[in-house]
Structure formats: C-alpha cells, structure tokens
Short mmCIF file of C-alpha atoms and ligand atoms in Angstrom, two decimals:
data_model
loop_
_atom_site.label_atom_id
_atom_site.label_comp_id
_atom_site.label_asym_id
_atom_site.label_seq_id
_atom_site.Cartn_x
_atom_site.Cartn_y
_atom_site.Cartn_z
CA MET Z 1 16.05 17.67 -4.37
CA VAL Z 2 12.45 17.98 -5.21
CA ALA Z 3 12.61 15.81 -8.17
CA GLN Z 4 14.31 13.18 -6.08
CA ASN Z 5 11.84 13.44 -3.33
CA LEU Z 6 8.84 13.33 -5.90
CA VAL Z 7 9.90 10.05 -6.61
CA PHE Z 8 11.20 9.04 -3.74
CA PHE Z 9 7.86 8.03 -2.01
CA PHE Z 10 7.02 5.69 -5.08
CA CYS Z 11 5.71 3.22 -2.55
CA CYS Z 12 3.35 1.38 -0.45
CA PHE Z 13 -0.03 0.50 0.65
CA PHE Z 14 -0.84 -2.91 1.03
CA PHE Z 15 -3.55 -4.63 3.07
CA ILE Z 16 -4.12 -8.41 3.71
CA SER Z 17 -6.91 -10.47 4.48
CA VAL Z 18 -6.79 -13.58 5.61
CA PHE Z 19 -9.35 -16.09 5.98
CA SER Z 20 -10.08 -19.03 8.31
CA GLU Z 21 -13.39 -20.08 7.74
CA GLU Z 22 -13.38 -22.90 10.27
CA HIS Z 23 -12.24 -21.17 13.18
CA GLY Z 24 -13.25 -17.34 13.04
CA VAL Z 25 -10.61 -14.61 13.96
CA GLU Z 26 -9.74 -16.47 17.26
CA GLY Z 27 -8.70 -19.40 15.38
CA LEU Z 28 -6.71 -17.29 12.57
CA GLY Z 29 -4.52 -20.42 12.11
CA ARG Z 30 -1.91 -21.14 8.98
CA GLY Z 31 -4.12 -23.67 7.30
CA ASP Z 32 -7.44 -22.27 5.22
CA LYS Z 33 -6.73 -18.65 4.40
CA ARG Z 34 -7.43 -15.96 2.10
CA LEU Z 35 -5.07 -12.64 1.58
CA PHE Z 36 -6.29 -9.21 0.48
CA VAL Z 37 -3.59 -6.86 -0.27
CA PHE Z 38 -4.05 -3.06 -0.92
CA GLY Z 39 -1.43 -0.65 -1.42
CA ASP Z 40 1.21 0.98 -3.71
CA SER Z 41 4.67 -0.03 -5.19
CA TYR Z 42 5.95 -1.83 -2.15
CA ALA Z 43 2.81 -4.13 -2.44
CA ASP Z 44 1.96 -4.12 -5.98
CA THR Z 45 2.55 -7.41 -7.81
CA GLY Z 46 1.24 -6.04 -11.12
CA ASN Z 47 -1.67 -3.64 -11.08
CA ASN Z 48 0.02 -0.54 -12.37
CA ARG Z 49 0.56 -1.37 -15.96
CA ILE Z 50 1.07 2.05 -17.39
CA ALA Z 51 3.82 2.13 -20.02
CA LEU Z 52 5.89 4.46 -17.91
CA ALA Z 53 5.90 2.04 -14.63
CA SER Z 54 9.72 1.02 -14.34
CA SER Z 55 8.26 -2.54 -12.73
CA TRP Z 56 7.66 -3.35 -16.49
CA LYS Z 57 11.10 -2.61 -17.67
CA PHE Z 58 14.27 -4.63 -17.50
CA PRO Z 59 16.06 -5.12 -15.08
CA TYR Z 60 12.93 -5.13 -12.71
CA GLY Z 61 12.07 -8.94 -11.94
CA ILE Z 62 15.55 -10.28 -12.82
CA THR Z 63 15.60 -12.48 -9.99
CA PHE Z 64 11.89 -13.47 -9.63
CA PRO Z 65 10.12 -14.15 -11.72
CA GLY Z 66 13.13 -13.57 -14.17
CA LYS Z 67 11.67 -10.95 -16.28
CA PRO Z 68 9.92 -7.70 -15.56
CA ALA Z 69 6.01 -8.69 -14.44
CA GLY Z 70 5.23 -5.72 -12.43
CA ARG Z 71 7.03 -5.85 -9.21
CA PHE Z 72 8.90 -2.77 -7.90
CA SER Z 73 12.23 -5.07 -7.13
CA ASP Z 74 14.48 -7.32 -8.73
CA GLY Z 75 12.20 -10.12 -7.27
CA ARG Z 76 9.53 -10.84 -4.70
CA VAL Z 77 8.12 -7.95 -2.63
CA SER Z 78 6.10 -7.38 0.80
CA THR Z 79 3.10 -9.09 -0.44
CA ASP Z 80 5.05 -12.13 -1.39
CA PHE Z 81 6.79 -12.24 2.02
CA ILE Z 82 3.30 -11.89 3.81
CA ALA Z 83 1.60 -14.45 1.91
CA GLY Z 84 4.63 -16.91 2.54
CA TYR Z 85 4.58 -16.18 6.19
CA LEU Z 86 0.96 -17.23 6.25
CA GLY Z 87 1.86 -20.26 4.56
CA MET Z 88 -0.08 -19.53 1.08
CA LYS Z 89 0.29 -18.23 -2.45
CA THR Z 90 0.72 -14.63 -3.24
CA PRO Z 91 -2.92 -13.22 -4.20
CA ILE Z 92 -3.34 -12.39 -7.78
CA PRO Z 93 -3.40 -8.90 -8.86
CA TYR Z 94 -6.88 -7.15 -8.93
CA ARG Z 95 -6.57 -6.47 -12.47
CA TRP Z 96 -6.30 -10.20 -13.20
CA ARG Z 97 -9.57 -11.14 -11.74
CA LYS Z 98 -11.20 -12.25 -14.47
CA GLN Z 99 -8.54 -13.95 -16.36
CA LEU Z 100 -7.63 -16.03 -13.21
CA ALA Z 101 -10.99 -16.12 -11.71
CA GLY Z 102 -10.32 -19.64 -9.97
CA ARG Z 103 -7.65 -17.84 -8.00
CA VAL Z 104 -10.16 -14.78 -6.88
CA LYS Z 105 -11.39 -17.06 -3.92
CA TYR Z 106 -7.96 -16.88 -2.16
CA GLY Z 107 -8.17 -13.06 -1.94
CA LEU Z 108 -6.60 -10.20 -4.20
CA ASN Z 109 -3.82 -7.66 -4.33
CA PHE Z 110 -5.68 -4.14 -4.88
CA ALA Z 111 -2.07 -2.43 -4.52
CA TYR Z 112 -1.32 -0.13 -7.12
CA GLY Z 113 2.38 1.52 -7.38
CA GLY Z 114 2.51 5.29 -6.84
CA THR Z 115 -0.64 5.59 -5.05
CA GLY Z 116 -1.75 7.08 -1.72
CA VAL Z 117 -4.50 7.82 0.69
CA PHE Z 118 -5.11 11.00 -1.37
CA ASP Z 119 -4.77 11.35 -5.19
CA THR Z 120 -1.44 11.46 -6.37
CA SER Z 121 -2.12 11.03 -10.01
CA ALA Z 122 -5.62 11.57 -11.74
CA SER Z 123 -5.37 8.17 -13.24
CA TYR Z 124 -4.28 5.99 -10.14
CA PRO Z 125 -6.71 4.19 -7.89
CA ASN Z 126 -6.33 6.05 -4.28
CA MET Z 127 -6.86 4.10 -1.28
CA THR Z 128 -10.66 4.83 -1.12
CA THR Z 129 -10.95 3.56 -4.66
CA GLN Z 130 -9.10 0.29 -3.95
CA ILE Z 131 -11.25 -0.24 -0.82
CA HIS Z 132 -14.20 0.55 -3.25
CA PHE Z 133 -13.13 -2.40 -5.55
CA LEU Z 134 -13.35 -4.55 -2.31
CA GLN Z 135 -16.96 -3.25 -1.55
CA GLN Z 136 -18.01 -3.99 -5.14
CA LEU Z 137 -16.77 -7.51 -4.89
CA ILE Z 138 -18.80 -8.18 -1.55
CA ASN Z 139 -21.84 -6.44 -3.12
CA ASP Z 140 -21.20 -9.04 -5.89
CA SER Z 141 -21.48 -11.76 -3.15
CA VAL Z 142 -17.72 -12.69 -4.43
CA TYR Z 143 -16.88 -12.41 -0.56
CA ASN Z 144 -19.46 -13.22 2.08
CA LYS Z 145 -19.69 -11.62 5.61
CA ARG Z 146 -18.73 -14.77 7.49
CA GLY Z 147 -15.37 -14.98 5.60
CA LEU Z 148 -14.58 -11.14 6.07
CA LYS Z 149 -15.02 -11.36 9.67
CA ALA Z 150 -12.66 -14.34 9.80
CA SER Z 151 -10.02 -12.15 7.63
CA LEU Z 152 -7.17 -10.01 8.31
CA ALA Z 153 -6.59 -6.65 6.38
CA PHE Z 154 -3.21 -4.92 6.19
CA VAL Z 155 -2.83 -1.34 4.97
CA SER Z 156 0.65 0.36 4.89
CA ALA Z 157 0.75 4.19 3.91
CA SER Z 158 4.54 4.46 2.91
CA GLY Z 159 4.62 8.00 1.68
CA ASN Z 160 3.40 8.86 -1.99
CA ASP Z 161 1.07 11.17 -0.33
CA TYR Z 162 4.39 13.04 1.18
CA ALA Z 163 6.18 13.04 -2.34
CA ASN Z 164 3.12 14.66 -3.78
CA TYR Z 165 2.79 17.15 -1.10
CA ILE Z 166 6.30 18.17 -1.76
CA ALA Z 167 5.70 18.31 -5.52
CA MET Z 168 2.65 20.28 -5.32
CA ASN Z 169 3.20 22.47 -2.06
CA GLY Z 170 6.70 21.73 -0.38
CA SER Z 171 5.84 24.17 2.65
CA THR Z 172 7.97 23.06 5.47
CA ALA Z 173 5.44 24.51 7.97
CA GLY Z 174 2.69 23.02 6.62
CA PHE Z 175 4.30 19.45 6.96
CA PRO Z 176 3.02 18.85 10.47
CA ALA Z 177 -0.61 19.71 9.47
CA PHE Z 178 -0.56 17.64 6.25
CA ILE Z 179 0.86 14.56 8.17
CA SER Z 180 -2.14 14.97 10.45
CA SER Z 181 -4.39 15.06 7.75
CA VAL Z 182 -2.82 12.13 5.87
CA VAL Z 183 -3.07 10.02 9.06
CA ARG Z 184 -6.59 11.00 9.60
CA GLN Z 185 -7.67 10.04 6.05
CA LEU Z 186 -5.55 6.55 6.59
CA THR Z 187 -7.90 6.33 9.77
CA VAL Z 188 -10.75 6.67 7.74
CA SER Z 189 -9.82 3.95 5.38
CA LEU Z 190 -8.92 1.52 8.21
CA ARG Z 191 -12.38 2.27 9.91
CA ARG Z 192 -13.93 1.63 6.50
CA ILE Z 193 -12.25 -1.77 6.05
CA HIS Z 194 -13.61 -2.77 9.43
CA GLY Z 195 -17.21 -1.53 8.35
CA LEU Z 196 -16.86 -3.68 5.61
CA GLY Z 197 -16.71 -6.80 8.11
CA VAL Z 198 -13.21 -7.27 8.09
CA GLY Z 199 -12.23 -8.86 11.40
CA LYS Z 200 -8.47 -7.74 11.60
CA ILE Z 201 -6.70 -4.83 9.97
CA ALA Z 202 -2.82 -4.49 10.15
CA VAL Z 203 -1.25 -1.36 9.04
CA GLY Z 204 2.44 -0.79 8.52
CA SER Z 205 4.57 2.02 10.02
CA LEU Z 206 6.29 4.28 7.80
CA PRO Z 207 9.88 3.19 7.11
CA PRO Z 208 12.57 5.91 7.65
CA LEU Z 209 12.40 7.45 4.27
CA GLY Z 210 15.22 9.51 5.03
CA CYS Z 211 17.31 6.27 4.57
CA LEU Z 212 16.02 5.53 1.07
CA PRO Z 213 18.71 5.99 -1.48
CA ALA Z 214 16.82 8.89 -2.92
CA ASN Z 215 17.53 10.79 0.00
CA THR Z 216 21.10 9.46 0.98
CA ALA Z 217 22.58 10.63 -2.22
CA GLN Z 218 23.43 14.15 -0.97
CA THR Z 219 25.83 12.30 1.57
CA SER Z 220 27.45 9.79 -1.03
CA PHE Z 221 24.99 7.22 0.67
CA GLN Z 222 26.77 7.68 4.08
CA ARG Z 223 23.81 9.01 5.88
CA CYS Z 224 20.06 9.04 6.31
CA ASP Z 225 18.38 12.30 6.10
CA PRO Z 226 17.41 13.30 9.81
CA THR Z 227 14.74 15.95 8.68
CA GLN Z 228 12.71 13.31 6.73
CA ASN Z 229 13.31 10.97 9.40
CA ALA Z 230 11.79 13.15 12.14
CA LEU Z 231 8.75 13.62 9.58
CA VAL Z 232 8.33 9.85 9.58
CA ASP Z 233 8.59 9.78 13.35
CA LEU Z 234 5.66 12.00 13.67
CA HIS Z 235 3.51 10.20 11.02
CA ASN Z 236 4.33 7.12 13.05
CA LEU Z 237 3.25 8.59 16.51
CA LEU Z 238 -0.20 9.85 15.16
CA LEU Z 239 -0.45 6.32 13.77
CA LEU Z 240 -0.04 4.66 16.76
CA GLN Z 241 -2.47 6.96 18.62
CA ALA Z 242 -5.01 6.59 15.51
CA VAL Z 243 -4.77 2.53 16.00
CA THR Z 244 -5.22 2.85 19.59
CA ASN Z 245 -8.11 5.11 19.33
CA LEU Z 246 -9.71 2.59 16.97
CA ASN Z 247 -9.45 -0.46 18.89
CA ASN Z 248 -10.96 1.69 21.81
CA GLN Z 249 -14.05 2.90 20.01
CA THR Z 250 -14.61 -0.64 18.51
CA ASN Z 251 -13.88 -2.32 21.62
CA SER Z 252 -11.81 -4.52 20.01
CA THR Z 253 -8.31 -5.44 19.07
CA SER Z 254 -9.14 -5.64 15.47
CA PHE Z 255 -6.39 -3.14 14.60
CA PHE Z 256 -2.61 -3.29 14.80
CA ILE Z 257 0.57 -1.84 13.45
CA LEU Z 258 3.20 -3.78 11.40
CA ASP Z 259 6.66 -2.28 12.34
CA PHE Z 260 8.23 -1.80 9.01
CA HIS Z 261 9.85 1.23 10.43
CA GLY Z 262 11.82 -1.16 13.00
CA ALA Z 263 12.27 -3.70 10.56
CA PHE Z 264 14.10 -1.47 8.05
CA SER Z 265 15.78 0.53 10.85
CA THR Z 266 17.33 -2.95 12.22
CA VAL Z 267 18.57 -4.33 8.86
CA LEU Z 268 20.07 -0.73 7.79
CA ASN Z 269 21.89 -0.61 11.38
CA GLN Z 270 23.05 -4.15 11.27
CA THR Z 271 26.57 -4.51 11.59
CA GLN Z 272 27.00 -8.14 11.32
CA PRO Z 273 25.38 -10.88 9.74
CA HIS Z 274 22.35 -11.83 11.79
CA GLN Z 275 20.05 -14.76 12.07
CA GLY Z 276 20.57 -16.31 8.67
CA SER Z 277 20.35 -12.51 7.01
CA PRO Z 278 23.33 -10.87 5.43
CA LYS Z 279 25.15 -7.76 6.38
CA PHE Z 280 24.44 -5.78 3.18
CA GLU Z 281 27.28 -3.73 1.36
CA LYS Z 282 26.69 0.08 1.49
CA PRO Z 283 23.25 -0.50 2.78
CA LEU Z 284 21.99 3.13 1.96
CA GLN Z 285 23.02 2.64 -1.67
CA ALA Z 286 21.04 1.06 -4.44
CA CYS Z 287 21.66 -1.97 -6.82
CA CYS Z 288 20.17 -0.10 -9.84
CA MET Z 289 20.74 3.63 -9.93
CA GLY Z 290 20.11 6.18 -13.11
CA VAL Z 291 22.96 8.04 -14.34
CA SER Z 292 21.66 11.27 -13.41
CA ALA Z 293 18.49 12.79 -11.61
CA ALA Z 294 16.82 12.70 -15.19
CA PHE Z 295 16.89 9.02 -15.42
CA SER Z 296 16.05 5.99 -13.28
CA CYS Z 297 16.85 2.32 -12.77
CA GLY Z 298 15.22 0.64 -16.40
CA SER Z 299 15.62 3.61 -18.52
CA VAL Z 300 17.32 3.54 -21.82
CA ASP Z 301 17.85 6.33 -24.42
CA GLU Z 302 16.04 6.62 -27.79
CA ASN Z 303 18.99 4.03 -29.10
CA GLY Z 304 18.15 1.68 -26.31
CA VAL Z 305 21.51 2.43 -24.57
CA LYS Z 306 20.88 2.10 -20.89
CA LYS Z 307 20.98 4.90 -18.63
CA TYR Z 308 21.53 3.20 -15.56
CA THR Z 309 24.08 1.37 -13.70
CA LEU Z 310 23.49 -2.15 -12.09
CA CYS Z 311 25.23 -3.66 -9.31
CA SER Z 312 26.81 -7.27 -10.16
CA ASN Z 313 24.78 -9.13 -7.09
CA PRO Z 314 21.44 -7.92 -5.97
CA LYS Z 315 21.57 -10.15 -3.14
CA SER Z 316 24.58 -7.99 -1.67
CA LYS Z 317 21.92 -4.89 -1.53
CA PHE Z 318 19.38 -3.73 0.56
CA PHE Z 319 18.05 -1.69 -1.78
CA TRP Z 320 17.11 -2.12 -5.41
CA ASP Z 321 16.48 1.52 -6.87
CA THR Z 322 16.53 4.66 -5.27
CA LEU Z 323 12.89 3.72 -3.24
CA HIS Z 324 12.43 0.21 -3.28
CA PRO Z 325 14.29 -2.71 -1.48
CA THR Z 326 15.70 -5.95 -3.18
CA GLN Z 327 14.10 -9.00 -2.67
CA GLU Z 328 17.00 -9.83 -0.12
CA GLY Z 329 16.15 -6.61 1.52
CA TRP Z 330 12.62 -7.43 2.10
CA ARG Z 331 13.48 -11.08 3.04
CA ALA Z 332 16.05 -9.44 5.84
CA ALA Z 333 13.34 -6.76 6.92
CA PHE Z 334 10.70 -9.65 7.22
CA SER Z 335 13.17 -11.70 9.38
CA THR Z 336 13.63 -8.95 12.05
CA PRO Z 337 12.17 -9.57 15.56
CA ALA Z 338 10.40 -6.04 14.85
CA PHE Z 339 8.48 -7.44 11.96
CA GLN Z 340 7.67 -10.93 13.43
CA ASN Z 341 6.61 -9.40 16.87
CA SER Z 342 4.06 -7.27 15.14
CA PHE Z 343 2.75 -9.81 12.80
CA ASN Z 344 2.29 -11.90 15.66
CA GLN Z 345 -0.70 -10.10 16.98
CA LEU Z 346 -2.67 -11.79 14.10
CA PHE Z 347 -2.72 -15.13 15.60
CA GLN Z 348 -3.84 -13.39 19.18
CA ASN Z 349 -7.36 -12.61 19.94
C1 NAG J 401 -10.34 8.94 -4.42
O1 NAG J 401 -10.37 9.09 -5.72
C2 NAG J 401 -11.71 9.12 -5.92
C3 NAG J 401 -12.26 8.88 -7.53
O2 NAG J 401 -11.33 9.49 -8.20
C4 NAG J 401 -12.38 10.49 -5.57
O3 NAG J 401 -13.77 10.57 -5.71
C5 NAG J 401 -11.77 10.47 -4.03
O4 NAG J 401 -12.26 11.98 -3.54
C6 NAG J 401 -10.52 10.42 -3.83
N1 NAG J 401 -10.55 10.33 -2.33
C7 NAG J 401 -9.51 10.96 -1.65
C8 NAG J 401 -9.54 10.71 -0.24
O5 NAG J 401 -8.64 11.48 -2.17
C1 NAG J 402 -22.72 -1.77 -2.17
O1 NAG J 402 -23.97 -2.01 -1.66
C2 NAG J 402 -24.35 -0.96 -0.78
C3 NAG J 402 -25.86 -1.25 -0.24
O2 NAG J 402 -26.58 -1.75 -0.96
C4 NAG J 402 -24.42 0.30 -1.40
O3 NAG J 402 -24.76 1.35 -0.55
C5 NAG J 402 -23.01 0.68 -2.01
O4 NAG J 402 -23.13 1.96 -2.85
C6 NAG J 402 -22.51 -0.49 -2.89
N1 NAG J 402 -20.97 -0.19 -3.30
C7 NAG J 402 -20.48 -0.46 -4.13
C8 NAG J 402 -19.20 -0.20 -4.30
O5 NAG J 402 -21.25 -1.20 -5.12
C1 NAG J 403 0.90 25.02 1.12
O1 NAG J 403 0.70 24.84 2.54
C2 NAG J 403 0.49 26.08 3.46
C3 NAG J 403 0.27 25.54 4.65
O2 NAG J 403 -0.62 24.40 4.99
C4 NAG J 403 -1.12 26.66 2.82
O3 NAG J 403 -1.16 27.90 3.63
C5 NAG J 403 -0.88 27.00 1.38
O4 NAG J 403 -2.14 27.35 1.04
C6 NAG J 403 -0.44 25.80 0.51
N1 NAG J 403 -0.01 26.12 -0.88
C7 NAG J 403 -0.60 25.60 -1.93
C8 NAG J 403 -0.17 25.74 -3.29
O5 NAG J 403 -1.49 24.41 -1.50
C1 NAG J 404 -16.24 -5.05 25.27
O1 NAG J 404 -15.80 -6.39 24.86
C2 NAG J 404 -15.79 -7.16 26.08
C3 NAG J 404 -15.34 -8.41 25.73
O2 NAG J 404 -16.00 -8.79 24.49
C4 NAG J 404 -16.99 -7.17 26.72
O3 NAG J 404 -17.06 -8.11 27.88
C5 NAG J 404 -17.34 -5.70 27.32
O4 NAG J 404 -18.74 -5.75 27.84
C6 NAG J 404 -17.30 -5.00 25.91
N1 NAG J 404 -17.73 -3.40 26.33
C7 NAG J 404 -18.17 -2.38 26.16
C8 NAG J 404 -18.37 -1.05 26.47
O5 NAG J 404 -19.07 -2.80 24.78
C1 NAG J 405 -11.65 3.83 25.83
O1 NAG J 405 -11.13 4.82 26.62
C2 NAG J 405 -11.80 5.11 27.61
C3 NAG J 405 -11.19 6.70 28.07
O2 NAG J 405 -9.80 6.43 28.42
C4 NAG J 405 -11.87 4.01 28.71
O3 NAG J 405 -12.90 4.49 29.84
C5 NAG J 405 -12.58 2.86 27.99
O4 NAG J 405 -12.61 1.98 29.14
C6 NAG J 405 -11.99 2.34 26.78
N1 NAG J 405 -12.52 1.54 26.10
C7 NAG J 405 -12.14 0.33 25.99
C8 NAG J 405 -13.19 -0.52 25.51
O5 NAG J 405 -10.85 0.10 25.93
C1 NAG J 406 20.89 3.41 13.78
O1 NAG J 406 21.12 3.51 15.00
C2 NAG J 406 21.26 4.86 15.52
C3 NAG J 406 21.57 4.68 17.06
O2 NAG J 406 20.44 3.86 17.76
C4 NAG J 406 20.00 5.72 15.29
O3 NAG J 406 20.38 6.86 15.60
C5 NAG J 406 20.08 5.62 13.57
O4 NAG J 406 18.84 6.42 13.28
C6 NAG J 406 19.63 4.14 13.44
N1 NAG J 406 19.57 4.19 11.83
C7 NAG J 406 18.67 3.62 11.16
C8 NAG J 406 18.85 3.42 9.78
O5 NAG J 406 17.41 3.30 11.87
#
C-alpha cells in the first residue's frame, strides 16, 4: 500500500506560457504564441533523464513518437495537448535549450517527472527551482518583460508531494495540515511567476488520485479509493480559495484553475462514447502493469525478460500505467467540457 502510494503520485506540474506580442493579454489569440510548461511527469516531455526513469524504457512512447523518448505515457501527454489546443508546437524540454536554441523563443518545458512543490528527491528540481530556471533566462534577456506580460503560465501540482508525505510520514491525522502547506507553497510559486511578469497563470486542479490504478488495485480495479479522493477534494477547495485570493490581492484575473479533476471524473464516469471520445474498457485498470508490486511497466529482469503485461490496444485504455493516462486518455480528458470551459478563461480578460 505504501509502496504503491509512493509511486502513485509520480506526476504533474506543468506551467504554460503563451505569448502574443502584438495584442497583449487581452488579445491572447491563437496566432503568435509562446508556451512555457513547468511540472512533473504528467507534463514532462524529456527532462527527467535519470537511468531509472521508466519514460525512457520500452514500451513508453510506442504510440508517439514510436520509441521511448521521455514521456510518461504510450504517446502524447498534457503538454502536447495544451500546445495543440493553442495551435502551436510542443515546447522543447529545458534540458535541450542549448542543442535546440532556435526553438527557445517559442517557450520551454521545465516539467520534470517526480517533482513536487517541495523536494521529493535531492536530485530533482522542485517547483521553486523550475521557476528559478525561468528567472535566469529572463536575467539573461532570453525573454523580455513585454513578452512575459502577454504570456500564460500554467502550473499543476498533481500529488508527488503527497506520495512523498506518505513515504516519509504517513500520519493520517497530519494530512489536512500537510495539504494546507502544499497549497500554501503552491500559492507562493504562483505569486512568484506573476512577479516575474507573466500575465496569465493557470493552475491545474488535482485529478481524482483515488481512481489511479495504483489505488484501485485493492478492489480489482472496480472502485476509486474514497479516502484519497476526499483528500483531493480538500486540496482542490483550498486551491480555489488561494486562486480567488490571488486575483483579489493583485486586482486582476491573472490566475485561473484548469479543471483536471472534472475532466478525469467525466471520462472515468462515462458509460457511453461521447463527442468523439471512446468509452474506455475497465477505465480504472492500466494498459501496462508490472507483474507484482516490485515491478512496474517497462521493467525487465537481469535476462531481459519483461516483468510486466501490456494490453493489446493502448487506445482502448484510459490509463497507460498505474499513474499516468494513455495518449487517448489525455485526448479524452482534454475534449471534456470541464477542461474546455476552464481553458477558455485564457481568452478572456
Ligand atoms: C527547492 O530546492 C532548492 C534547491 O535545492 C532548495 O533550496 C529549496 O529549499 C527547495 N524549496 C522547497 C520549497 O522545498
Ligand atoms: C535575476 O536578477 C535579479 C535582479 O538582479 C536577482 O535578484 C536574481 O537573483 C537573479 N536571479 C537569477 C535566477 O539569476
Ligand atoms: C508526521 O506528522 C505529524 C503531524 O503533522 C507530526 O507531528 C510528526 O512529527 C511527523 N513525523 C515525521 C517523522 O515527520
Ligand atoms: C482594479 O482594477 C480596475 C480595472 O483595472 C480599476 O478600475 C480599479 O481602480 C482597480 N482597483 C484597485 C483597488 O486598484
Ligand atoms: C478583495 O476582497 C475585499 C474583501 O472581500 C473586497 O472589499 C475587495 O473589493 C476585493 N478586491 C478586488 C480587487 O476584488
Ligand atoms: C462518478 O459519479 C459518481 C456519482 O456522481 C461519483 O460519486 C463518483 O465519484 C464519480 N467517479 C469519478 C471517477 O469521478
């Protein structure tokens, strides 16, 4: 249980920025844009390159780009869909900024699988450090104030802090206070991004983590864990209050929430195909599963024999592994009214 929970929130922090040099924030159109993404494995497109990262092992990436290349899915992840939604190319991972310098002007992805607002591993860049990378680039005049003001930032804290808390402490009684401290630290990050001059800042709500296959295994993938989902609800409530306060304090509409909770819930509860998105088979079960708690998707033994099972059609599954959606899962989540309605706030004053 603890081991599962430890891996279970291996996810997501992302943060997007869109530029529209000509029109300013009011005119954030779909033309000339720049996108920055900060986050964890739900958004990482190749920053976490440690040898243990499953994102660089087969069968990750089999749908897109066709081989393992740093995404924690069979294919595209949230970053790709958000970029697509804005009509632009996926920003390159921060670690490739020198090799692909020509692409930096279109934005960057700072997201790093496994990170949280607090430290989850000594060698991973936490949220503060990811924002620091942007600040360095601003100091080096890679991005200018005018461009930043016309940009959107999107931050999503999807639970690695909680996985770390469970591993390090696990006190049930202490959970609500810890959730408050996570949201407080997240708020510090949001305010700091605003302080760098970014005009619009979107933060993702926590998806129903109790519905991740890591947490539905106990019920043979039949039911979400209501305890985990209640904690998620508390996080999301505090986050909504924090965002409301930030707008009040800055006398602005700079901050808004992207409703990933609503998007995941809608898809996981869907009993019929809807608006071009499929009805997923056994939605609370993953396509790629380790054969036991000691193994995960992509793991092989010393002889190279795989220690996981893979479903025949990743498109039929919402979840790719015990933590992360498939490309088709992300596509479905992004096509829900819950997501689209919240994302449309980008185009409002
Ligand atoms: C983030 O990482 C930096 C660098 O290791 C560290 O100084 C800082 O205390 C960390 N911030 C948080 C909120 O954990
Ligand atoms: C950026 O410049 C400001 C102002 O000179 C300085 O306070 C800050 O430490 C610098 N930050 C980074 C990350 O270089
Ligand atoms: C765990 O959390 C509880 C409640 O917040 C706290 O009193 C305790 O000191 C923590 N234990 C550890 C090992 O951090
Ligand atoms: C808040 O912003 C509005 C619109 O820009 C402006 O009219 C108003 O005076 C501002 N209020 C404060 C307290 O700054
Ligand atoms: C912020 O909240 C206070 C107290 O509710 C209210 O009086 C004020 O008008 C609000 N300011 C803005 C800019 O919304
Ligand atoms: C599905 O809907 C039911 C009833 O509204 C709700 O209790 C449940 O939490 C939902 N499941 C998910 C995954 O959101």
